Short mmCIF file of C-alpha atoms in Angstrom, two decimals:
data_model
loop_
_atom_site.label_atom_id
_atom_site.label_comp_id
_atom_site.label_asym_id
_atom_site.label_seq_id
_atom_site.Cartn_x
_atom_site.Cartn_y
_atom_site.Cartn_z
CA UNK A 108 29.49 17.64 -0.87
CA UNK A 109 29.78 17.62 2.78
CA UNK A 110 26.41 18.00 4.62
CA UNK A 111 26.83 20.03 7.42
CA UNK A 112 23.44 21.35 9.33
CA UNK A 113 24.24 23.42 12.25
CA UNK A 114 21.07 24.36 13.96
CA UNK A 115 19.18 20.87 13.90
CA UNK A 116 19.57 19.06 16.72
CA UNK A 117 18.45 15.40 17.80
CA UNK A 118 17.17 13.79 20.78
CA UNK A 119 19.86 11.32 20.48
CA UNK A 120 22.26 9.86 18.18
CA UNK A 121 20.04 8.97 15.05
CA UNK A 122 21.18 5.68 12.61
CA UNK A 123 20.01 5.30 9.22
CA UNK A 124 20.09 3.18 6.17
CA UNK A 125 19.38 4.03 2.57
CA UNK A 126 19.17 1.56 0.16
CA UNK A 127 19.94 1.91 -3.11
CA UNK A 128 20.43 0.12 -6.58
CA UNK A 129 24.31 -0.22 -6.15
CA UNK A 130 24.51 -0.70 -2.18
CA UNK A 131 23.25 0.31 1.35
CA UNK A 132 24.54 3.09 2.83
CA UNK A 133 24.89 3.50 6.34
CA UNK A 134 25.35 6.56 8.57
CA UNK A 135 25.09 7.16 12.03
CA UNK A 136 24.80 10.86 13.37
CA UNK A 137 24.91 12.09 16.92
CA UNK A 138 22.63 14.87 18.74
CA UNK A 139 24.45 17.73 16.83
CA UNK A 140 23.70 16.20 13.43
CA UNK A 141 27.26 15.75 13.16
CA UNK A 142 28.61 12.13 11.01
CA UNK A 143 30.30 9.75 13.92
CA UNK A 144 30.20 7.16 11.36
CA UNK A 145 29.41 6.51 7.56
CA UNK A 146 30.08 3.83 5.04
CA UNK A 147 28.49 1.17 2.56
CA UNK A 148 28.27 -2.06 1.51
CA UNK A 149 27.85 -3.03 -1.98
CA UNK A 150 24.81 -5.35 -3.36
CA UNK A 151 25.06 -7.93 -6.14
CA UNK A 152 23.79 -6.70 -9.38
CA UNK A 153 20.86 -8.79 -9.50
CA UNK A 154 19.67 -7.42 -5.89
CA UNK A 155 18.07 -4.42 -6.87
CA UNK A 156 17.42 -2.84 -10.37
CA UNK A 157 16.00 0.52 -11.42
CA UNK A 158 15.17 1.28 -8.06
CA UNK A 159 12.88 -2.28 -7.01
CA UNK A 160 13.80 -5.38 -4.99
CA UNK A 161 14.10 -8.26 -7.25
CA UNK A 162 16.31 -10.20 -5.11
CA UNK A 163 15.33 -10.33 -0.89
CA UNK A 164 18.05 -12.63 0.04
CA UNK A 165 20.67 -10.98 -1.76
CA UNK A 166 19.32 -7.54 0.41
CA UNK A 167 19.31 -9.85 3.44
CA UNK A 168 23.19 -10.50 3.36
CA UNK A 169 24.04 -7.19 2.77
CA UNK A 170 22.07 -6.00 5.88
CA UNK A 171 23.97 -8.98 7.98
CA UNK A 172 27.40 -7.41 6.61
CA UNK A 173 26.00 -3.86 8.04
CA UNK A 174 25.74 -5.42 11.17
CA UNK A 175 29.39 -7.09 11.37
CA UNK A 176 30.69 -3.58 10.49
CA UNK A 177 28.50 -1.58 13.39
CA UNK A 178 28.15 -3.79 16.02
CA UNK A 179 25.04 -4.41 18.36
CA UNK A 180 23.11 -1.02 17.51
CA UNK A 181 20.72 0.30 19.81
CA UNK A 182 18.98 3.08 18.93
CA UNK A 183 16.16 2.47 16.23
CA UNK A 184 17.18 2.73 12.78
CA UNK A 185 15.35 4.42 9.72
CA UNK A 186 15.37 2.44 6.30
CA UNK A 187 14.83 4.21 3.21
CA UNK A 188 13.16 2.22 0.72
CA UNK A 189 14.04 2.14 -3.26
CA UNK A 190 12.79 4.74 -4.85
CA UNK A 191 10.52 1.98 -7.44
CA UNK A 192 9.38 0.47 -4.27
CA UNK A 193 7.02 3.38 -3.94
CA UNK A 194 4.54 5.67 -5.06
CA UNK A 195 3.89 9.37 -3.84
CA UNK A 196 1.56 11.63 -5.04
CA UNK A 197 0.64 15.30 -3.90
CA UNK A 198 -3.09 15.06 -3.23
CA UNK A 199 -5.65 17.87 -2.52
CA UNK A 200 -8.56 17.79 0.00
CA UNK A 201 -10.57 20.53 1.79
CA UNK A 202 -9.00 22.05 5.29
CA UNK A 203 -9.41 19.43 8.01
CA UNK A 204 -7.39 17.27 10.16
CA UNK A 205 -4.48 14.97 9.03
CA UNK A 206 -6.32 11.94 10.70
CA UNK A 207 -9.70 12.58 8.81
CA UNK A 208 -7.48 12.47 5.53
CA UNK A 209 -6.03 9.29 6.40
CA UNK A 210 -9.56 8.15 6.91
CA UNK A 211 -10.76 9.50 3.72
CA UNK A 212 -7.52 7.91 1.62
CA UNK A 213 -8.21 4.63 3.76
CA UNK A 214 -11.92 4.32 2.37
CA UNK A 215 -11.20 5.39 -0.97
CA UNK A 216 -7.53 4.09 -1.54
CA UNK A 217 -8.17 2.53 -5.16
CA UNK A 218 -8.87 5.56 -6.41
CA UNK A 219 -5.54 6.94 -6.33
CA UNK A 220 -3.43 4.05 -6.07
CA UNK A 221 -2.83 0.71 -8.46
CA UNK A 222 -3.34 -1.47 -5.34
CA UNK A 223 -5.74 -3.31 -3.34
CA UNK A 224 -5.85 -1.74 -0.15
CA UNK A 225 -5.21 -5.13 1.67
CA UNK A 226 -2.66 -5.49 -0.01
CA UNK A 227 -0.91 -2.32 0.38
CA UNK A 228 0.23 0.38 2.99
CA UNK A 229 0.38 4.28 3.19
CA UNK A 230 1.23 7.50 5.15
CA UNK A 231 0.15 10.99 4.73
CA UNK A 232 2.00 13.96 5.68
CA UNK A 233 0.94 17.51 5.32
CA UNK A 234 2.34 19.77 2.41
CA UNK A 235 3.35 23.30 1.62
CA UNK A 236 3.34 23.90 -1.97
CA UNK A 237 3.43 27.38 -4.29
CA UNK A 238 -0.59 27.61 -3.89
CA UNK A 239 -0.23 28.51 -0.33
CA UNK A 240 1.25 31.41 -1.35
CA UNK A 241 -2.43 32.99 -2.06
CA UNK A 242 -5.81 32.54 -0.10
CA UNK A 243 -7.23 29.28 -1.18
CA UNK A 244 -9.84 26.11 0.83
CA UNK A 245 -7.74 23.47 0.06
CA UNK A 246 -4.70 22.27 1.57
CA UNK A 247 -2.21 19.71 -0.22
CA UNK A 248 -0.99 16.29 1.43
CA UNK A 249 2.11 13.60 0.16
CA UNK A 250 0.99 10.46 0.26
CA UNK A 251 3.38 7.70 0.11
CA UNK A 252 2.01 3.68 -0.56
CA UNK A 253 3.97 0.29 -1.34
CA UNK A 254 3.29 -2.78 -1.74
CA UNK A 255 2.29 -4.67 2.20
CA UNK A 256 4.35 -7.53 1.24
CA UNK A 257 7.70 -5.30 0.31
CA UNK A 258 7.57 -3.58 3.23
CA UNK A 259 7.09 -6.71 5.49
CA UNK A 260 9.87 -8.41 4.35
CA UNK A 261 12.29 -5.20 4.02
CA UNK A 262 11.01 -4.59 7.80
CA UNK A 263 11.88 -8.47 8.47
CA UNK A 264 15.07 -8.51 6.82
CA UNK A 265 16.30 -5.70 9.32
CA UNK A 266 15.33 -7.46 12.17
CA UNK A 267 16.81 -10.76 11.91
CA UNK A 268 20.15 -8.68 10.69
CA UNK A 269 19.86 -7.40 14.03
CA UNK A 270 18.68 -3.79 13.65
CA UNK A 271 16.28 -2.69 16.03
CA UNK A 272 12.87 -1.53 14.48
CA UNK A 273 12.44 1.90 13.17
CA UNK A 274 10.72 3.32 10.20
CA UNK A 275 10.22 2.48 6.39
CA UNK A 276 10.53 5.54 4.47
CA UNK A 277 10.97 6.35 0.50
CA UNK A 278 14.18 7.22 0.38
CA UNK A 279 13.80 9.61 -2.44
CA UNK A 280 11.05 11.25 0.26
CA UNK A 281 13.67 11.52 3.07
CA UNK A 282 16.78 12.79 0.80
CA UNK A 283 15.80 16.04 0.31
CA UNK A 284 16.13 16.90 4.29
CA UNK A 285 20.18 16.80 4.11
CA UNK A 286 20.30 18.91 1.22
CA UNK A 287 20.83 22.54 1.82
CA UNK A 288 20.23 23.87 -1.36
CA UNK A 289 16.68 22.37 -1.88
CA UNK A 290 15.44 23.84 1.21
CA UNK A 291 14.99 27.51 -0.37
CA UNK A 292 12.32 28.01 -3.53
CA UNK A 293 11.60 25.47 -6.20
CA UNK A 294 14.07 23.40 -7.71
CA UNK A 295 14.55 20.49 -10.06
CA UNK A 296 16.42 17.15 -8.75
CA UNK A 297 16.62 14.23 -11.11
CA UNK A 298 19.03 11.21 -10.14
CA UNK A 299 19.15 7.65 -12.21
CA UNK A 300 16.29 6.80 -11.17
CA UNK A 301 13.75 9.50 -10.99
CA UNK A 302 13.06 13.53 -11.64
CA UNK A 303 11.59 15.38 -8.38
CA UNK A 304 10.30 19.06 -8.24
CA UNK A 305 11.10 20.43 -4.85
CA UNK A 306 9.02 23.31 -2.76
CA UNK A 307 11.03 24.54 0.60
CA UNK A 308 12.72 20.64 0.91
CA UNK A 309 9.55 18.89 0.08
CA UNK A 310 8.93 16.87 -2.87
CA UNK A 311 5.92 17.89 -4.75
CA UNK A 312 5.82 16.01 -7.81
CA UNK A 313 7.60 12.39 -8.65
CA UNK A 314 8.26 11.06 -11.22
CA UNK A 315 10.32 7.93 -12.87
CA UNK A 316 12.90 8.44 -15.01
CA UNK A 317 15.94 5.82 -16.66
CA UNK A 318 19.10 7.79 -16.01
CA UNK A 319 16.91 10.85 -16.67
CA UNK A 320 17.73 9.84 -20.75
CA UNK A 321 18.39 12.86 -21.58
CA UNK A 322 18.96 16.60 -20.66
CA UNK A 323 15.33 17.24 -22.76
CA UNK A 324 13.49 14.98 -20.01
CA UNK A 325 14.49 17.23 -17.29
CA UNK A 326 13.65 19.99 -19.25
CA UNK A 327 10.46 19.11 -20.67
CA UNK A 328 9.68 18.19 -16.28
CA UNK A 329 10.89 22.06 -15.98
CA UNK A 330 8.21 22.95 -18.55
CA UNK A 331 5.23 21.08 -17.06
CA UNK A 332 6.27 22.39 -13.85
CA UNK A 333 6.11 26.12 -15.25
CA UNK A 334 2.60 25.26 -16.45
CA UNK A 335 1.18 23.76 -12.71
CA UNK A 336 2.88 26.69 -10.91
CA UNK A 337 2.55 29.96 -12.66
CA UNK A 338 3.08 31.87 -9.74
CA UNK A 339 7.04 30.58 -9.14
CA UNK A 340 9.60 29.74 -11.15
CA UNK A 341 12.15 27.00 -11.10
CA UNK A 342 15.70 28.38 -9.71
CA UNK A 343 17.75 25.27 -9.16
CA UNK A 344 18.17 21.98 -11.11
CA UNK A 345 20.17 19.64 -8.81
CA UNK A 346 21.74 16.22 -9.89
CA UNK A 347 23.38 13.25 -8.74
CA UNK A 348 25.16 10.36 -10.35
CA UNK A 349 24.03 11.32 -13.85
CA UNK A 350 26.26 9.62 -17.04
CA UNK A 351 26.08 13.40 -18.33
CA UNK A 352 26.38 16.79 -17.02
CA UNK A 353 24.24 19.49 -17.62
CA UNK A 354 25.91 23.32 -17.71
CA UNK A 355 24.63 26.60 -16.51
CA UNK A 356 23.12 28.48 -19.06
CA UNK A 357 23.10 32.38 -17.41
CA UNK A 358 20.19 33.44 -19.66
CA UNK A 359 17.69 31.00 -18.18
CA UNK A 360 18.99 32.25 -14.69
CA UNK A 361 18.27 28.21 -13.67
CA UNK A 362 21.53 27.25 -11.27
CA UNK A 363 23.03 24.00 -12.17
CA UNK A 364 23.87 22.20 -8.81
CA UNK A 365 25.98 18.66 -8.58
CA UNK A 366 25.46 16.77 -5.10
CA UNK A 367 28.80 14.44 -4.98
CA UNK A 368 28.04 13.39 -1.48
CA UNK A 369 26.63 9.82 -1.91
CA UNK A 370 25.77 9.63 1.82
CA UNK A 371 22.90 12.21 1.26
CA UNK A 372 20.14 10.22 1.29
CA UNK A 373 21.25 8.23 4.06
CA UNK A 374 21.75 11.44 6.29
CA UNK A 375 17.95 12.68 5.21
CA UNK A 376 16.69 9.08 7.13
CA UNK A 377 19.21 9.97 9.91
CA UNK A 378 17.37 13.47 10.35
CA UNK A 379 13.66 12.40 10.41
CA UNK A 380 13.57 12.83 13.95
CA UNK A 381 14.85 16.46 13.85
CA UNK A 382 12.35 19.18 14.71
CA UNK A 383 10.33 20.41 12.16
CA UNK A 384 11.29 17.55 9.84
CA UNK A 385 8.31 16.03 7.97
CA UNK A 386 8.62 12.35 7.55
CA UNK A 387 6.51 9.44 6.44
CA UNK A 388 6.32 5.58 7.84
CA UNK A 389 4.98 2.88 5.47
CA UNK A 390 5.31 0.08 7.78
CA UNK A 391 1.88 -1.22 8.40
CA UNK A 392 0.11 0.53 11.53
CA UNK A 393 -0.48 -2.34 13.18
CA UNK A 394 3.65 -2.42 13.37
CA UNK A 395 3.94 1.22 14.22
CA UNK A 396 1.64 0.84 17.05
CA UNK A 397 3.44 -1.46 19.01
CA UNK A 398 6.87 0.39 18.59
CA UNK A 399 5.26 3.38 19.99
CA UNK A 400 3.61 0.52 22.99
CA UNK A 401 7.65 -0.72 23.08
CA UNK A 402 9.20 2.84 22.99
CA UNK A 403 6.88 4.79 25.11
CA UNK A 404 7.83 2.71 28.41
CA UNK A 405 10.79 0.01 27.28
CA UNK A 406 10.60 -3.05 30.46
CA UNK A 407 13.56 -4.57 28.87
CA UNK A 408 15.48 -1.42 29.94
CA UNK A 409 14.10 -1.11 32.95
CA UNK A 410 15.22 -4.97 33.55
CA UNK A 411 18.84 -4.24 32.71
CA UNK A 412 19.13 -1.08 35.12
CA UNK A 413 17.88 -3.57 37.92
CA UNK A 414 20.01 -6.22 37.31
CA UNK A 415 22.87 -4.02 37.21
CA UNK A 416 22.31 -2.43 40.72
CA UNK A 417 20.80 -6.41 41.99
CA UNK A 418 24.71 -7.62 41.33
CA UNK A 419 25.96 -4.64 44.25
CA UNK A 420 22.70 -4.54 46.03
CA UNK A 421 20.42 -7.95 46.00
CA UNK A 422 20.41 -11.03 46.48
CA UNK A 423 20.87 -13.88 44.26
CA UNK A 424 17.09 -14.63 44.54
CA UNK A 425 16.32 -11.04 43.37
CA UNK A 426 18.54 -12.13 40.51
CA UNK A 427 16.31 -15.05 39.33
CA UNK A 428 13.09 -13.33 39.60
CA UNK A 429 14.29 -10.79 37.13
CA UNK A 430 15.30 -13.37 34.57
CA UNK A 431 11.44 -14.61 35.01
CA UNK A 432 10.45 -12.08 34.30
CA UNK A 433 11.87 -11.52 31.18
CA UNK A 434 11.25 -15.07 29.95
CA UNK A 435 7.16 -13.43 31.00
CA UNK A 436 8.07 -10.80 29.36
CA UNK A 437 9.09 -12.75 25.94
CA UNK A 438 6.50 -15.12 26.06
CA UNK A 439 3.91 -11.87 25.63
CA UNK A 440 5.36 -10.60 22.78
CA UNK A 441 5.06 -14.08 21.26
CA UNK A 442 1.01 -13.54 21.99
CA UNK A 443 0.68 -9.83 20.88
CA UNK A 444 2.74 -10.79 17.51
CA UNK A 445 0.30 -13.86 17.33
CA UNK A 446 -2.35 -11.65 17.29
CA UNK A 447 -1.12 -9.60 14.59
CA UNK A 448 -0.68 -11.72 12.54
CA UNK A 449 -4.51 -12.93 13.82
CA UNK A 450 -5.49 -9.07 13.33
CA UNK A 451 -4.22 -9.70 9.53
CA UNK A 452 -5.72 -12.34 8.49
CA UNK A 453 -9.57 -11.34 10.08
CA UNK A 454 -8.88 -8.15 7.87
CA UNK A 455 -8.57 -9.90 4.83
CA UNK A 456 -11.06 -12.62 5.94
CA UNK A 457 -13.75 -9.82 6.44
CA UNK A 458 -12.67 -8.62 2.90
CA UNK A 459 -13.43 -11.24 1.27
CA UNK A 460 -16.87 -11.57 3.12
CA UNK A 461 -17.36 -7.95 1.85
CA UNK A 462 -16.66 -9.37 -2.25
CA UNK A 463 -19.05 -12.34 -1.18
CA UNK A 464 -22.13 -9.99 0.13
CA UNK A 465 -22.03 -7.70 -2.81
CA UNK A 466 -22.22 -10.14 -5.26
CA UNK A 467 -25.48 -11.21 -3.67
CA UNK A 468 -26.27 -7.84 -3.62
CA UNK A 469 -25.84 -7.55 -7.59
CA UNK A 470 -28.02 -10.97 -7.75
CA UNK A 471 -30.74 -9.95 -5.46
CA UNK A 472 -30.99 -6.70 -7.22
CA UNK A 473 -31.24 -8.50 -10.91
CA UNK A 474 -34.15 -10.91 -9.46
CA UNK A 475 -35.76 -7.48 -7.53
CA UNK A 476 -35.21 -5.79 -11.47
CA UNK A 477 -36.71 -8.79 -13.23
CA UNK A 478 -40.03 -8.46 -11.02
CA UNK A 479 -40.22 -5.31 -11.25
CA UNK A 480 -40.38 -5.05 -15.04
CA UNK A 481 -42.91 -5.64 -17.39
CA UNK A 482 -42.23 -9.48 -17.10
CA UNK A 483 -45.13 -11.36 -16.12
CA UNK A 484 -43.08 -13.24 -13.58
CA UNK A 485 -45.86 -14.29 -11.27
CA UNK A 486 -48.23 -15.37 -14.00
CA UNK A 487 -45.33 -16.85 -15.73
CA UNK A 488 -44.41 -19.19 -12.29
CA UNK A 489 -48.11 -19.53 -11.40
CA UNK A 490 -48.41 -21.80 -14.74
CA UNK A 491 -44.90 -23.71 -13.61
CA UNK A 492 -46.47 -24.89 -10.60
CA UNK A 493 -49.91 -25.49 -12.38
CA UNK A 494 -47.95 -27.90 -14.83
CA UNK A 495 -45.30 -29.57 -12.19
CA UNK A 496 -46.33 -32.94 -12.11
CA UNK A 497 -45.69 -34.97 -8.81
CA UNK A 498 -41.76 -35.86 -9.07
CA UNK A 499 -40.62 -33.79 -11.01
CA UNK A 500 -38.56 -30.10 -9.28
CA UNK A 501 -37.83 -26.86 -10.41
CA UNK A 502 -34.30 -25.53 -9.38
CA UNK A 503 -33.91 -22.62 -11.44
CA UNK A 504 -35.88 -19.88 -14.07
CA UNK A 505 -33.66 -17.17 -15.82
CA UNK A 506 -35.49 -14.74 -17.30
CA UNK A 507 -34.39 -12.24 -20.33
CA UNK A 508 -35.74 -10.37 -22.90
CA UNK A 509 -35.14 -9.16 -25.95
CA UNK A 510 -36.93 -8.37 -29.63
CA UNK A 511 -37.61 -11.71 -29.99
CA UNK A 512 -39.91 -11.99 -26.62
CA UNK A 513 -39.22 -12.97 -23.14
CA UNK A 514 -37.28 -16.17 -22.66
CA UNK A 515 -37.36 -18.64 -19.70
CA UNK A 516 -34.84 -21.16 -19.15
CA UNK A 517 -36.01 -23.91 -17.01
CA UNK A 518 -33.04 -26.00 -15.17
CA UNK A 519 -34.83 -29.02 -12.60
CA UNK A 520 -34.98 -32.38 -11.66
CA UNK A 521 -37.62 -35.82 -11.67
CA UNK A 522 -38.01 -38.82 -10.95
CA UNK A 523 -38.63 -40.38 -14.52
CA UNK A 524 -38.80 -39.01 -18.10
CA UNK A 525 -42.47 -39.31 -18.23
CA UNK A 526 -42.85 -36.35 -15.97
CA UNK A 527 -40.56 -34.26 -18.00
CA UNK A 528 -42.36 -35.04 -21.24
CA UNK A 529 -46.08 -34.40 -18.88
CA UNK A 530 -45.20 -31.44 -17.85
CA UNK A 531 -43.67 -29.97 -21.20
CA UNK A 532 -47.12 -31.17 -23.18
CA UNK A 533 -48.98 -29.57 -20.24
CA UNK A 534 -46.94 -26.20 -20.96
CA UNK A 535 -47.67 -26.47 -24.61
CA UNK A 536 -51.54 -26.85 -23.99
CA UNK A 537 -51.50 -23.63 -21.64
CA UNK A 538 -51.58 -21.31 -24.15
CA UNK A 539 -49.36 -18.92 -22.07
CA UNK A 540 -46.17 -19.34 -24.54
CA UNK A 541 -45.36 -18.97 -28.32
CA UNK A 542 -42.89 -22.17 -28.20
CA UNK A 543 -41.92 -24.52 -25.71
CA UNK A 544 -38.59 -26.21 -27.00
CA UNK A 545 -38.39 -29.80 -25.97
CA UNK A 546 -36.27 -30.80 -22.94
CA UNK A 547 -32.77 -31.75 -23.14
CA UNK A 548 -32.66 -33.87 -19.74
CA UNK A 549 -29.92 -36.94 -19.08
CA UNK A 550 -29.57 -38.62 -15.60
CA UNK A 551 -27.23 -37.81 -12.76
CA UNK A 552 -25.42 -40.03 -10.22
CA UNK A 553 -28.96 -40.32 -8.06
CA UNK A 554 -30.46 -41.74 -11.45
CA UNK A 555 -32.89 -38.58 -11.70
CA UNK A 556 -33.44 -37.27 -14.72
CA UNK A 557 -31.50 -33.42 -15.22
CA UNK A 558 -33.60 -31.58 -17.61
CA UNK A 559 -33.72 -28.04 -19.44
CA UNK A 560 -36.89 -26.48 -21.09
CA UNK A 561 -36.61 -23.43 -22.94
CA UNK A 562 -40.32 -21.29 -23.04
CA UNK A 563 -40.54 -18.37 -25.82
CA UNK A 564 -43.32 -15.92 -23.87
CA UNK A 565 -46.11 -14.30 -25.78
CA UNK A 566 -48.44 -12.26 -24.30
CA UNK A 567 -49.87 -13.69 -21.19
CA UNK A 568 -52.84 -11.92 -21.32
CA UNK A 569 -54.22 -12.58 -24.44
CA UNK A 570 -56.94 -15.75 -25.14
#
């Protein structure tokens, strides 16, 4: 299928690259949306299966033999990450602003995603879906999220190939954009990897699939989706690179559509930067920030247009100080990716502070439970200390409680065994327990005596 969009336009000419389980696909289009250049490059079958990375060096030489097909490229390039690299989800929140919503995901990420939020990265995008079509509070959002790591090295990889950076998008997100017939309605696409539903050229639902199995998966997917949105109907089913075909079946009035154009999802990362289009960026923010710092006012440029007018114009001095200062110019993006990488590692320091404060939260909050139960703590430690002979050192009382009584399990330290066995008679003699269990004590490197006491509590307040 040729992909022809007349009325989009770009900026500039836009360069993408899809990846997929067989190969990467490249395609470069220019400000009419029109292909200057397309082709692939296969990957070795142990590279990528079912749609996730198992092999990065394997993706790394087939990005370095994109490279000695294209030339130096330019302009920044869109990725489109394997469709098992990711997870998107349709997500509902009340009306408010696309940045509060990233906020609100951010705080309370593990609640939709199988990921610690360290360790992974998201984008949000807004979403039209069949609900819109009545009065309703709530407005729906697609929200993308792989793994940090993934994306790092994907986003590596592409540099040191030598493509400029640009953004990391689901491929099965972008594809949709370069296909006419999903931008009308709700339709069905299923591919070898997955089975989409599809509102006005937006993915709504995901979901994995193994070569689709069979045509009853895509049509039990065309049943759920009749439940969820009573108010359409599915018109379309489209495939792609199926091991079966399905056939229109006029009754059902569902339109059976092949795509044969394998360059499609390619072209969708191409058009991300058309107007209107709605596109996501998993890289990590701290990335996308400084491409925006790099893009929005590009020295290096700058640089070049100077030297080009200091060989007709300056002098050979003017010449040098221009080469200083891009050696400057270097050396500070060495610091600001320093502190990156700085920024990353105080994130995950401070997250692991977090872990360490509430579990002395949960501990403070067992001792604050303990004293203010029906324990006799006090009464119970006031006849410790009235029984601690000289030498001899509490460390630690554990308190529980149970049908039997209240048990106290004494952990300390003395000088000599004599104390131990003092202070366990004087215990005894109290009258404040039903049993004191003889120590089990043994000495440590120091030569004190370790011991353990185990005291079975009556009531305190009786005799």
């Amino acid at each position: 299928m040729e992909i022809k969009l007349g009325t989009t336009h770009l900026e500039e000419n836009s360069v993408a690259l899809a990846i997929y389980d067989d190969a990467i696909y490249f395609i470069e289009l220019n400000e009419d949306s029109e292909t200057i250049r397309k082709f692939s490059v296969p990957l070795a079958e142990d590279c990528i299966q079912k749609g996730h990375i198992k092999n990065f060096s394997l993706l790394e030489k087939g990005m370095a033999e994109i490279i000695k097909q294209t030339g130096k490229i330019r302009n920044p390039v869109s990725v489109g990450l394997p469709s098992g690299e990711t997870i998107i989800k349709l997500l509902t929140f009340p009306k408010m602003e696309l940045e509060d919503v990233r906020g609100s995901i951010d705080v309370n990420f593990e609640e939709y995603f199988p990921y610690q939020r360290h360790d992974a990265v998201f984008d949000v995008v807004r979403a039209k879906t069949p609900a819109d079509l009545r009065e309703r509070d709530e407005a729906s959002f697609l929200v993308a999220c792989a793994k940090r790591e993934t994306v790092e090295e994907v986003f590596e990889i592409a540099r040191k190939a030598g493509f400029p950076a640009g953004a990391i998008e689901p491929v099965n997100f972008a594809m949709f954009r370069a296909i006419p017939e999903a931008q009308n309605g709700l339709c069905l696409f299923a591919d070898l990897n997955s089975i989409i539903a599809v509102w006005e050229g937006l993915g709504i639902y995901y979901r994995t699939a193994n070569n689709a199995e069979s045509a009853q998966e895509i049509l039990n997917t065309m049943q759920y989706m009749d439940m969820q949105q009573r108010n359409v109907r599915i018109e379309k089913i489209i495939t792609f690179g199926l091991n079966y075909q399905l056939g229109d079946d006029p009754s059902s009035g569902v339109k059976i559509i092949n795509v044969d154009d394998e360059y499609f999802g390619a072209e969708g990362l191409a058009l991300r930067s058309a107007e209107g289009a709605s596109a996501l960026d998993i890289r990590p923010m701290e990335f996308v920030e400084l491409e925006k710092r790099r893009y929005s006012f590009n020295i290096n440029r700058v640089i070049l247009w100077g030297l080009l007018v200091g060989f007709i114009t300056l002098s050979i001095g003017t010449i040098t100080f221009s080469i200083n200062s891009i050696k400057e110019l270097d050396a500070k993006m060495d610091i600001m990716r320093d502190n990156v990488s700085d920024f990353t590692r105080q994130r995950i320091a401070l997250s692991e502070e977090i872990s360490s404060l509430e579990k002395q939260k949960a501990k403070a909050e067992k001792i604050l439970e303990f004293l203010q139960s029906d324990i006799p703590v006090l009464e119970i430690l006031d006849t410790l200390e009235i029984n601690s002979g000289n030498g001899l050192k509490f460390d630690t009382a554990d308190f529980s409680q149970n049908i039997a009584g209240i048990t106290v399990v004494l952990d300390g330290k003395a000088e000599d065994e004599k104390s131990v066995l003092n202070t366990t008679e004087g215990l005894k003699n109290s009258g404040k327990f039903k049993s004191v269990m003889l120590p089990v004590s043994q000495r440590d490197q120091t030569g004190r005596i370790v011991f353990k006491i185990i005291l079975i509590v009556g009531n305190i307040n009786e005799g």
